[in-house]
PDB file of C-alpha atoms in Angstrom:
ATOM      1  CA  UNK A   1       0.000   0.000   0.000  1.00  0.00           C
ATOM      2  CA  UNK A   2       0.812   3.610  -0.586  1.00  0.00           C
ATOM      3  CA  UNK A   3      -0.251   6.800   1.393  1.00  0.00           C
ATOM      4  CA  UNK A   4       1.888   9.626   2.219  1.00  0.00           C
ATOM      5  CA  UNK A   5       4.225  11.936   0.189  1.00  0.00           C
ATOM      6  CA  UNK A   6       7.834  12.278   0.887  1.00  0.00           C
ATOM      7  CA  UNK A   7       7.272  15.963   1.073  1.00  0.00           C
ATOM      8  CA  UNK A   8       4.654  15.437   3.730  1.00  0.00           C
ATOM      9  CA  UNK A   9       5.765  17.672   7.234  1.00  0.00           C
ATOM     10  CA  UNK A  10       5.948  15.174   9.805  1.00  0.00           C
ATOM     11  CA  UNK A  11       5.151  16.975  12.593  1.00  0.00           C
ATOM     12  CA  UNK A  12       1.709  17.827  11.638  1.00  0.00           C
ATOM     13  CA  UNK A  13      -1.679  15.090  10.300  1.00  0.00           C
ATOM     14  CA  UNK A  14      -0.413  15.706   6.906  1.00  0.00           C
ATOM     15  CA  UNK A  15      -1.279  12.303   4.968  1.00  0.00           C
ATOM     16  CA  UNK A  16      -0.248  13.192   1.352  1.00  0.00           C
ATOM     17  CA  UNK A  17      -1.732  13.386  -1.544  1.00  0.00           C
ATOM     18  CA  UNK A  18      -2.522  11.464  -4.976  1.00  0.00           C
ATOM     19  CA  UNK A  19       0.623  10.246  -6.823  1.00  0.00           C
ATOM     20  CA  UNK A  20       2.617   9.458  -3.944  1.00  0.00           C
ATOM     21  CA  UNK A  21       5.162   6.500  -3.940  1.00  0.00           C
ATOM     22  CA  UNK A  22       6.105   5.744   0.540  1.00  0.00           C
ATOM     23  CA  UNK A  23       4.863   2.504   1.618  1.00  0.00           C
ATOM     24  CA  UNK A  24       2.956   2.710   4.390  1.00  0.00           C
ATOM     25  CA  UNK A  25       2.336  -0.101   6.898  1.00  0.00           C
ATOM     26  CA  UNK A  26      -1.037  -1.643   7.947  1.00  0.00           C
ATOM     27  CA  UNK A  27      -1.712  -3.821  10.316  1.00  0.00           C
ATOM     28  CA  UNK A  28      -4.971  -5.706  11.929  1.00  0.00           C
ATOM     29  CA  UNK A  29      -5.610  -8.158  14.551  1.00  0.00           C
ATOM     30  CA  UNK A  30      -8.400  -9.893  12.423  1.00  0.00           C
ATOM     31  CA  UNK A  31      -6.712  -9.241   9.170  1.00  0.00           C
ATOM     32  CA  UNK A  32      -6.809  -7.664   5.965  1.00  0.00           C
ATOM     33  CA  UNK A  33      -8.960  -8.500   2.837  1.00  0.00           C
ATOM     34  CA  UNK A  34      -7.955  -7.322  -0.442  1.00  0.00           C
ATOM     35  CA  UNK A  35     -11.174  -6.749  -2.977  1.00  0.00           C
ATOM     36  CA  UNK A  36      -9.263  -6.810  -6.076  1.00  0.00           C
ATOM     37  CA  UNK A  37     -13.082  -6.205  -8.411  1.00  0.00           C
ATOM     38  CA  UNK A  38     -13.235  -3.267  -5.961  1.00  0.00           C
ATOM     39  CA  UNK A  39      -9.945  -2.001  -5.670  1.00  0.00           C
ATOM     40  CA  UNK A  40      -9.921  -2.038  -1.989  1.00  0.00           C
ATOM     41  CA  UNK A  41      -8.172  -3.283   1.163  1.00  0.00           C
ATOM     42  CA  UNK A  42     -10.038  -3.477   4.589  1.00  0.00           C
ATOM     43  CA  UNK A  43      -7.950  -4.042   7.503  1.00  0.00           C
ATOM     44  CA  UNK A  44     -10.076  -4.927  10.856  1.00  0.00           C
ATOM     45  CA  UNK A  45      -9.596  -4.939  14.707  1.00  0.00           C
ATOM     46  CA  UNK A  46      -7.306  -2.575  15.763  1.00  0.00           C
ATOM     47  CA  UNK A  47      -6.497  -1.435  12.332  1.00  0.00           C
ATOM     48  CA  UNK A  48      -3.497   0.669  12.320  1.00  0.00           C
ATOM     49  CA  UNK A  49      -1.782   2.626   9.298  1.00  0.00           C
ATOM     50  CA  UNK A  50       1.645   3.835  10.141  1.00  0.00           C
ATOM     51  CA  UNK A  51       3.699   6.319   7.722  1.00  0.00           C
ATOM     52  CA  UNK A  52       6.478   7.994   9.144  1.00  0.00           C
ATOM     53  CA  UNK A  53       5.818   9.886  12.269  1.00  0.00           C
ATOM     54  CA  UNK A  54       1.651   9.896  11.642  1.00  0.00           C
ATOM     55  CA  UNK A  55      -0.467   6.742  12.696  1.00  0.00           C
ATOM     56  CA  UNK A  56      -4.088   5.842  12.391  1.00  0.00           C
ATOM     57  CA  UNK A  57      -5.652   3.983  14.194  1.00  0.00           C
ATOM     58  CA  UNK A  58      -9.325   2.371  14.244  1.00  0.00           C
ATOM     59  CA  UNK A  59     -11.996  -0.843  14.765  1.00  0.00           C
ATOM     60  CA  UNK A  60     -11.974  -1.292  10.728  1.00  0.00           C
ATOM     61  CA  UNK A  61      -9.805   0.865   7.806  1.00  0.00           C
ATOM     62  CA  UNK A  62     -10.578   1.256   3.908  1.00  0.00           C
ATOM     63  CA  UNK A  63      -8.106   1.938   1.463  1.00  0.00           C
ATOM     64  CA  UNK A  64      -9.496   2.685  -1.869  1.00  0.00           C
ATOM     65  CA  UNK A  65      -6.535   2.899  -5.089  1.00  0.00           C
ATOM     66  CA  UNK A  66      -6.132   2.627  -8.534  1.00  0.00           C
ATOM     67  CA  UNK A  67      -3.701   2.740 -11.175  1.00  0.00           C
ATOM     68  CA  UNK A  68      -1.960   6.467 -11.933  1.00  0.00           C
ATOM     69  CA  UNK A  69      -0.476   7.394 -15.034  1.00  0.00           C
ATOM     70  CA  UNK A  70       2.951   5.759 -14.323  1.00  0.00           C
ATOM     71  CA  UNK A  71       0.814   2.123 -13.943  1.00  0.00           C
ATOM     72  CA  UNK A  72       1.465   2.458 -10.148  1.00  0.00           C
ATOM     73  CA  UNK A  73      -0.919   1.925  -7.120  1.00  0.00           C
ATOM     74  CA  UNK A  74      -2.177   5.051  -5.357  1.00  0.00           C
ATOM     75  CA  UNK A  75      -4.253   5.495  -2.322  1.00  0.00           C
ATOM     76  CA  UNK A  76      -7.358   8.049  -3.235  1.00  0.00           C
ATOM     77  CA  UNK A  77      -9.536   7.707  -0.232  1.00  0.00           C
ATOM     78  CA  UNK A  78      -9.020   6.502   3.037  1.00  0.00           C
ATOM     79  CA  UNK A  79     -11.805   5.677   5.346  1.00  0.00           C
ATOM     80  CA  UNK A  80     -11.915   4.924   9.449  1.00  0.00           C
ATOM     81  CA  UNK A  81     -14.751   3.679  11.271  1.00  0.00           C
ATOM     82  CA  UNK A  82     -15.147   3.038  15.317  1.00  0.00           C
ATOM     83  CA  UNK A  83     -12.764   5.372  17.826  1.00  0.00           C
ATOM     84  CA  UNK A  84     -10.377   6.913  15.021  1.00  0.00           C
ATOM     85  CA  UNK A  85      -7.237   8.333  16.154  1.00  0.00           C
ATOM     86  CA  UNK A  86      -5.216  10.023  13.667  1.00  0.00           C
ATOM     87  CA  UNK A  87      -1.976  11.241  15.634  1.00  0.00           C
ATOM     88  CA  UNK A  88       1.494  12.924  14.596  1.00  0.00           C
ATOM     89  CA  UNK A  89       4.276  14.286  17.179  1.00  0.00           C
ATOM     90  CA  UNK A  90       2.715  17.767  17.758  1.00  0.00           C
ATOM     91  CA  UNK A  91      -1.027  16.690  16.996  1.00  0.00           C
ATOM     92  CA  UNK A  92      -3.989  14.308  17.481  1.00  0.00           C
ATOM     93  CA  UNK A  93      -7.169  14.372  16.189  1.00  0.00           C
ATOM     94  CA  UNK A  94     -10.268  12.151  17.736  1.00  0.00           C
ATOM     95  CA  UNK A  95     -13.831  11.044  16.094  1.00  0.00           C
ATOM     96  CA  UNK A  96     -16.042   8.016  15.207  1.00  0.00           C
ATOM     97  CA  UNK A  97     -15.395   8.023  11.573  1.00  0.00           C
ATOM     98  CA  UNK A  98     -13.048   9.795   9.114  1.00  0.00           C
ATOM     99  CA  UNK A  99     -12.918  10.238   5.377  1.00  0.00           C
ATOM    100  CA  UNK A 100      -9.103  11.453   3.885  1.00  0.00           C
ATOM    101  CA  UNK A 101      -9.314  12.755   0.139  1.00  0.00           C
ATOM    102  CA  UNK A 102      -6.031  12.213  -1.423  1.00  0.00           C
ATOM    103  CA  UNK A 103      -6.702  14.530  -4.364  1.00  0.00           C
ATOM    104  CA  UNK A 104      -8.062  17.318  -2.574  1.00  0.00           C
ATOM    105  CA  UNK A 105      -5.962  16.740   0.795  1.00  0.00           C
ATOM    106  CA  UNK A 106      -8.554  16.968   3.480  1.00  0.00           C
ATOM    107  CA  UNK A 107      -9.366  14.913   5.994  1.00  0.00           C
ATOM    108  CA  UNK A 108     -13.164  15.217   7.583  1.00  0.00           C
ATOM    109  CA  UNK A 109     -13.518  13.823  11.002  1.00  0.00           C
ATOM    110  CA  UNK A 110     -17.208  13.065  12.708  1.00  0.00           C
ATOM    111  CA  UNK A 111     -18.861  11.668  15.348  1.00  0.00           C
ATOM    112  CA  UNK A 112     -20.274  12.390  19.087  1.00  0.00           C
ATOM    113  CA  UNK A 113     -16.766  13.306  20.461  1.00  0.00           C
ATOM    114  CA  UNK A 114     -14.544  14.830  17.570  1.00  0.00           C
ATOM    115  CA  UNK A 115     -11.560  16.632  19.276  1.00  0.00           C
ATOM    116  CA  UNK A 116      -8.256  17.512  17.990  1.00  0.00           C
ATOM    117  CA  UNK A 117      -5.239  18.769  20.448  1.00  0.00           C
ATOM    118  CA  UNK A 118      -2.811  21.172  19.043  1.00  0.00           C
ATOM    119  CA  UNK A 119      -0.161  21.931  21.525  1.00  0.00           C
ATOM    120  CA  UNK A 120      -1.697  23.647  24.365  1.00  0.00           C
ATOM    121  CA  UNK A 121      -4.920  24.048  22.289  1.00  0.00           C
ATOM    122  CA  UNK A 122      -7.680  21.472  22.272  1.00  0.00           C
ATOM    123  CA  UNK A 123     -10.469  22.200  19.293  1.00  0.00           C
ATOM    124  CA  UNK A 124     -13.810  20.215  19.979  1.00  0.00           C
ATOM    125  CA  UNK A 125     -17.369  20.068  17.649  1.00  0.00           C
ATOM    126  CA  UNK A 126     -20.524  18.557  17.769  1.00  0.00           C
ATOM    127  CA  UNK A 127     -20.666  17.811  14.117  1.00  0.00           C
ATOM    128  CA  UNK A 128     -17.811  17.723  12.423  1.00  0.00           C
ATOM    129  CA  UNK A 129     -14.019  18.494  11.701  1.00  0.00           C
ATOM    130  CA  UNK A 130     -12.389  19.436   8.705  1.00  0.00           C
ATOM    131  CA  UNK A 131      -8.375  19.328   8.414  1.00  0.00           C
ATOM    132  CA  UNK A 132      -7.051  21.453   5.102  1.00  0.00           C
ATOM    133  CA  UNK A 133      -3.783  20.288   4.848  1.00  0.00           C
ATOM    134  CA  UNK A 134      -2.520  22.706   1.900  1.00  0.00           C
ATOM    135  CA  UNK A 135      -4.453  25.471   3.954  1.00  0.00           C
ATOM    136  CA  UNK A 136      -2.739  24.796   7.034  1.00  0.00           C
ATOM    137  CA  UNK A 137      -6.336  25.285   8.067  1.00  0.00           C
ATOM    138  CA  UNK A 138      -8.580  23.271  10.606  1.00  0.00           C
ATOM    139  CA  UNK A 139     -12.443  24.019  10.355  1.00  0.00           C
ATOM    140  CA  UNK A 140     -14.834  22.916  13.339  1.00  0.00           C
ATOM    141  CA  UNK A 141     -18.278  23.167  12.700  1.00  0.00           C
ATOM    142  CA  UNK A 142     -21.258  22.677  15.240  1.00  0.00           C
ATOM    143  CA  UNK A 143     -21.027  24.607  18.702  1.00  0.00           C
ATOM    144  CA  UNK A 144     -17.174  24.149  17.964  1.00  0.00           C
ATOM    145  CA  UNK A 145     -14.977  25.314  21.263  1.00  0.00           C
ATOM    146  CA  UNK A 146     -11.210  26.158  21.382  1.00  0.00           C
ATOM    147  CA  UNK A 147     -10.106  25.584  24.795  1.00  0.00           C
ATOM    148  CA  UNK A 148      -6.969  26.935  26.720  1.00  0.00           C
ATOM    149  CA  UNK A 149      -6.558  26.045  30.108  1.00  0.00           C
ATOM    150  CA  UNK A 150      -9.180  27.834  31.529  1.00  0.00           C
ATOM    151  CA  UNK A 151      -9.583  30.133  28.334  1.00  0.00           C
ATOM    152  CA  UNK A 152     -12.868  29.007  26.290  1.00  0.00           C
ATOM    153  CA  UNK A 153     -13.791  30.357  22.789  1.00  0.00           C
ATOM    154  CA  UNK A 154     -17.009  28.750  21.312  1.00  0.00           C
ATOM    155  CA  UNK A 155     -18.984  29.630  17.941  1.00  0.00           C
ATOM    156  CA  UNK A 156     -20.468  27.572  15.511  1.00  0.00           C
ATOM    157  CA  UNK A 157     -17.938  27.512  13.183  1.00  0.00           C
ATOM    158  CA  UNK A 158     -14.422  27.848  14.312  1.00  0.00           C
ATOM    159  CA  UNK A 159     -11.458  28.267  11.511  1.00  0.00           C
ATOM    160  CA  UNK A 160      -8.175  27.483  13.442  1.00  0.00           C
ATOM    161  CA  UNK A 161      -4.648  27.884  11.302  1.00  0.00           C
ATOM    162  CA  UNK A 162      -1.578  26.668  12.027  1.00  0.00           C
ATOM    163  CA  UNK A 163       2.077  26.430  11.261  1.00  0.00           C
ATOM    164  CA  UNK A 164       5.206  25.259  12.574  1.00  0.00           C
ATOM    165  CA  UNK A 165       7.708  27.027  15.715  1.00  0.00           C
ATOM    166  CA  UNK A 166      10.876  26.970  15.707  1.00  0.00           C
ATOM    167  CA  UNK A 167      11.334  23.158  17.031  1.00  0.00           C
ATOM    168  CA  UNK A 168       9.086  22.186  14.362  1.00  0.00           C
ATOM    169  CA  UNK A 169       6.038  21.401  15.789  1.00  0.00           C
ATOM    170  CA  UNK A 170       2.376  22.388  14.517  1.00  0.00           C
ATOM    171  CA  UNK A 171       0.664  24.927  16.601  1.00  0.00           C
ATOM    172  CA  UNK A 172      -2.541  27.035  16.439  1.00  0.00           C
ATOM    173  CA  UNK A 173      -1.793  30.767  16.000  1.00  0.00           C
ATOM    174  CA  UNK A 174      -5.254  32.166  15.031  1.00  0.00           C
ATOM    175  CA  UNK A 175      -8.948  30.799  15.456  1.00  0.00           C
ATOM    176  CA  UNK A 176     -11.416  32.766  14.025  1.00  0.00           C
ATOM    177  CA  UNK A 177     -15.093  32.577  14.981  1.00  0.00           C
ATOM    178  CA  UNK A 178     -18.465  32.877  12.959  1.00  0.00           C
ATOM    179  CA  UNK A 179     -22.190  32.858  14.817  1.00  0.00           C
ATOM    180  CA  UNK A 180     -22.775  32.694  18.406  1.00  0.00           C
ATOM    181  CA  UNK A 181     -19.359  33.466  19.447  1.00  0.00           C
ATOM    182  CA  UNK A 182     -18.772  33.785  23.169  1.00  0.00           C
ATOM    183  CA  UNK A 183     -15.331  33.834  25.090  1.00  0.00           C
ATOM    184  CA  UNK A 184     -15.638  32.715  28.497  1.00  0.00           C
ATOM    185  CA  UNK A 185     -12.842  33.407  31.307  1.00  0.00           C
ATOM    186  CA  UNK A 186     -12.294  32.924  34.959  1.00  0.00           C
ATOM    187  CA  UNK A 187     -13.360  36.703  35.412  1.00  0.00           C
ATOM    188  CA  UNK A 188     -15.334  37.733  32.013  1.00  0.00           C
ATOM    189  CA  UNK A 189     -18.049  36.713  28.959  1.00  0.00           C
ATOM    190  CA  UNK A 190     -17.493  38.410  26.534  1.00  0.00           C
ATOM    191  CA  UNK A 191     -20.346  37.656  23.231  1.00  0.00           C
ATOM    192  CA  UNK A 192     -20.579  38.651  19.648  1.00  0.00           C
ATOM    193  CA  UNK A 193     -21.169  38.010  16.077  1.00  0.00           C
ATOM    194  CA  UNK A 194     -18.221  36.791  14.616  1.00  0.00           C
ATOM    195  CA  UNK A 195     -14.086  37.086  16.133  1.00  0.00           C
ATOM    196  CA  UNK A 196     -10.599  36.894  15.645  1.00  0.00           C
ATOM    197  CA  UNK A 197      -8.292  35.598  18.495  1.00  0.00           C
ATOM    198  CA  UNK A 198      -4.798  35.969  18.186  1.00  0.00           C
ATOM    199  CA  UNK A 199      -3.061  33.450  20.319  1.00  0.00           C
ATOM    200  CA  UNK A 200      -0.019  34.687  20.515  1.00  0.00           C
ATOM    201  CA  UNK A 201      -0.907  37.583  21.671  1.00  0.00           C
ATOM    202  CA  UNK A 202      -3.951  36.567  23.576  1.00  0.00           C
ATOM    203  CA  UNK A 203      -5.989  39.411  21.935  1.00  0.00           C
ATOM    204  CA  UNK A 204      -9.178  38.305  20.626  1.00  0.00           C
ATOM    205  CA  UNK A 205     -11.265  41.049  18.388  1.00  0.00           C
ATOM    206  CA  UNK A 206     -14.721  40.941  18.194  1.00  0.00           C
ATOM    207  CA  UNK A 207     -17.321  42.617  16.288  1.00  0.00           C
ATOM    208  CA  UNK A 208     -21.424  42.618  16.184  1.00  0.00           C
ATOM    209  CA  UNK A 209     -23.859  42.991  19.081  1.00  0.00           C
ATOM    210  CA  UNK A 210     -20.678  42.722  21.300  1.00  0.00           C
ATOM    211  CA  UNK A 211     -21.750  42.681  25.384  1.00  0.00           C
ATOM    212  CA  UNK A 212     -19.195  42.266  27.997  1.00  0.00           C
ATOM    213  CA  UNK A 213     -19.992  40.647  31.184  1.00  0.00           C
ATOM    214  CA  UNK A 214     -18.233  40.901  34.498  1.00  0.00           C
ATOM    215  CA  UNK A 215     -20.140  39.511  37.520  1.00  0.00           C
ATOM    216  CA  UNK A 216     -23.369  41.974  37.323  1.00  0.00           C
ATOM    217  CA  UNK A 217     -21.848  44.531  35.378  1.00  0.00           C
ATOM    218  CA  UNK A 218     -22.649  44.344  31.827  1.00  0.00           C
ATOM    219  CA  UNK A 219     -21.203  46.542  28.459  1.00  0.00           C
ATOM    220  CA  UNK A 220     -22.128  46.791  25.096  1.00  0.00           C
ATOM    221  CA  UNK A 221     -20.739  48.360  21.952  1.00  0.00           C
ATOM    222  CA  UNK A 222     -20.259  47.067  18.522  1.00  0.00           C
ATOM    223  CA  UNK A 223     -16.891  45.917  18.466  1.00  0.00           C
ATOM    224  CA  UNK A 224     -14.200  45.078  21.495  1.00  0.00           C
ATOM    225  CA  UNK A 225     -10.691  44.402  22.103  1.00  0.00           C
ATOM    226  CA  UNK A 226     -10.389  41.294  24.604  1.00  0.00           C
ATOM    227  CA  UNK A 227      -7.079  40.450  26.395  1.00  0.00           C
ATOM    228  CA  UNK A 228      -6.903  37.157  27.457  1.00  0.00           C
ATOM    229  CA  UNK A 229      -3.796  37.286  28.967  1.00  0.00           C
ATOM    230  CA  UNK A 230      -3.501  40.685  31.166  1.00  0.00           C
ATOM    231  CA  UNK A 231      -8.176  40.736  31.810  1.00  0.00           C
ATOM    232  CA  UNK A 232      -8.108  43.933  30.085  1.00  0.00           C
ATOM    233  CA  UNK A 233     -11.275  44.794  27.645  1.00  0.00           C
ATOM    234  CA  UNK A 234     -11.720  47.672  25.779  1.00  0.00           C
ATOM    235  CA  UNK A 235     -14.823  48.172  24.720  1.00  0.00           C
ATOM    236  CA  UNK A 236     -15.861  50.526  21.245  1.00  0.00           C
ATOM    237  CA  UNK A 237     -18.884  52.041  19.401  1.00  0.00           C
ATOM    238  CA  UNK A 238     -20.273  52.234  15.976  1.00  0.00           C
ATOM    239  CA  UNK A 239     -18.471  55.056  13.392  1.00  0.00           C
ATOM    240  CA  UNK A 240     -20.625  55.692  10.640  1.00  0.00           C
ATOM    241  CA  UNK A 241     -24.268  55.865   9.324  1.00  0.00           C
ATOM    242  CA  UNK A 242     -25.171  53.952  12.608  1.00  0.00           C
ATOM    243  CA  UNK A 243     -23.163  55.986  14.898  1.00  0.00           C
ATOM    244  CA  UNK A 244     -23.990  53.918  18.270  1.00  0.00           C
ATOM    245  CA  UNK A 245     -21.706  55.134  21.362  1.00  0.00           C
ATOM    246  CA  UNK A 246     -20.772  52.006  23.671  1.00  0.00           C
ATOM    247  CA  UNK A 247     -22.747  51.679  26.719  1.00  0.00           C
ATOM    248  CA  UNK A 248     -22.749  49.948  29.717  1.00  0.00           C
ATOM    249  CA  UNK A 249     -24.491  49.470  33.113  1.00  0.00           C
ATOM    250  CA  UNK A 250     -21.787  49.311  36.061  1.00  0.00           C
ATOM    251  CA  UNK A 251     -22.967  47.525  39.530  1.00  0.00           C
ATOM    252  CA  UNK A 252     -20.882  48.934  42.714  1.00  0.00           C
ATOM    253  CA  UNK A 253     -19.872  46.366  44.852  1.00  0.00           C
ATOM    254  CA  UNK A 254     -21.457  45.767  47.605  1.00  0.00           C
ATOM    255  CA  UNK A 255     -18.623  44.454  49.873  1.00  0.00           C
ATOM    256  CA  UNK A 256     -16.836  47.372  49.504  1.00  0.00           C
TER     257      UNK A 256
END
């Protein structure tokens, strides 16, 4: 069997693409069938696919090829049913089933618990995950949350994109959020329309029907600044044909 390209980065879940030529090595504890009519292997219990520093594992795997243009065998499709793993040195990604295109390079992971760690980032969705590997670009889509210690940005539809420090590894630099968004902290909740969070520099921008929330103290304005790193929020109004000023309701406390 083939799978992955030589070029692929080994640090990251990139699985190659179409016209590749590195063996990759299966393995199943009830064994593999080959379907020659269908031009397909399955490999069940335990499955495991192992190229280089990225392994796959799952209850059953599918390899579907066919012959390129130099008469070799190519993988086009992969598919993983029953507690998929997919994991490289700096990443791991979780679901019930997975489908990897080979042509288009993207990998599309579902099921009740999809999850995929990134360093210190962890990416979850109810419905599914997407993995763009010539993008760079992971897409989470149904109440998706990316969580950071104690951090918590949720939306439905969460774009994260990554790229490589210094020792090589893969790691989330900016998640940007669409619908629903809300940032939660240890001291704020912070909602809006849509957001960008910048995680290296822990700012997260947000934009639309923005409210702040701190204990009973509430703010609203139509775009804010959020700092997850120092608490600080600053908090703007509309310019323009709208022309909204930001606004906020401020509760004294009572203990002091």
């Amino acid at each position: 069997l083939v799978f992955a390209s030589k070029n692929s980065l080994a640090q990251s879940l990139r699985l190659g693409g179409v016209g590749d030529d590195t063996p990759i090595e299966v393995t199943a504890d009830d064994g593999i069938e080959w379907q020659q009519q269908n031009s397909v292997f399955f490999a069940r219990g335990n499955a495991k696919a192992t190229r280089g520093n990225v392994k796959i594992t799952a209850n059953e795997l599918r390899a579907f090829y066919r012959q390129n243009k130099s008469n070799k065998t190519e993988i086009w499709r992969l598919d993983a049913f029953g507690q998929v793993r997919i994991e490289s040195p700096s990443e791991i990604a979780y679901g019930d089933h997975a489908i990897y295109s080979a042509e288009q390079r993207v990998l599309v992971i579902d099921g009740k618990n999809v999850r995929l760690e990134s360093g210190d980032d962890v990416i979850t969705a109810q419905n599914q995950l997407e993995y763009w590997e010539n993008k760079n670009m992971a897409v989470a889509r149904g109440n998706a949350r990316a969580i950071r210690g104690k951090k918590k940005l949720q939306a439905e539809v969460l774009v994260a994109y990554t790229r490589e420090d210094k020792s090589g590894k893969t790691k989330v630099y900016r998640v940007d959020a669409f619908d629903k968004v809300r940032i939660i902290t240890l001291e704020e909740t912070a909602t809006a329309d849509r957001g960008i969070y910048n995680v290296e520099s822990g700012i997260a921008t947000l934009v639309g029907s923005v409210k702040l929330v701190r204990g009973e103290n509430v703010l609203k304005g139509c775009r804010a600044e959020v700092n997850l790193n120092t608490g600080v929020s600053n908090l703007f109004g509309c310019k323009g044909s709208s022309n909204v000023r930001a606004s906020g309701s401020l509760i004294p406390d009572k203990k002091q």
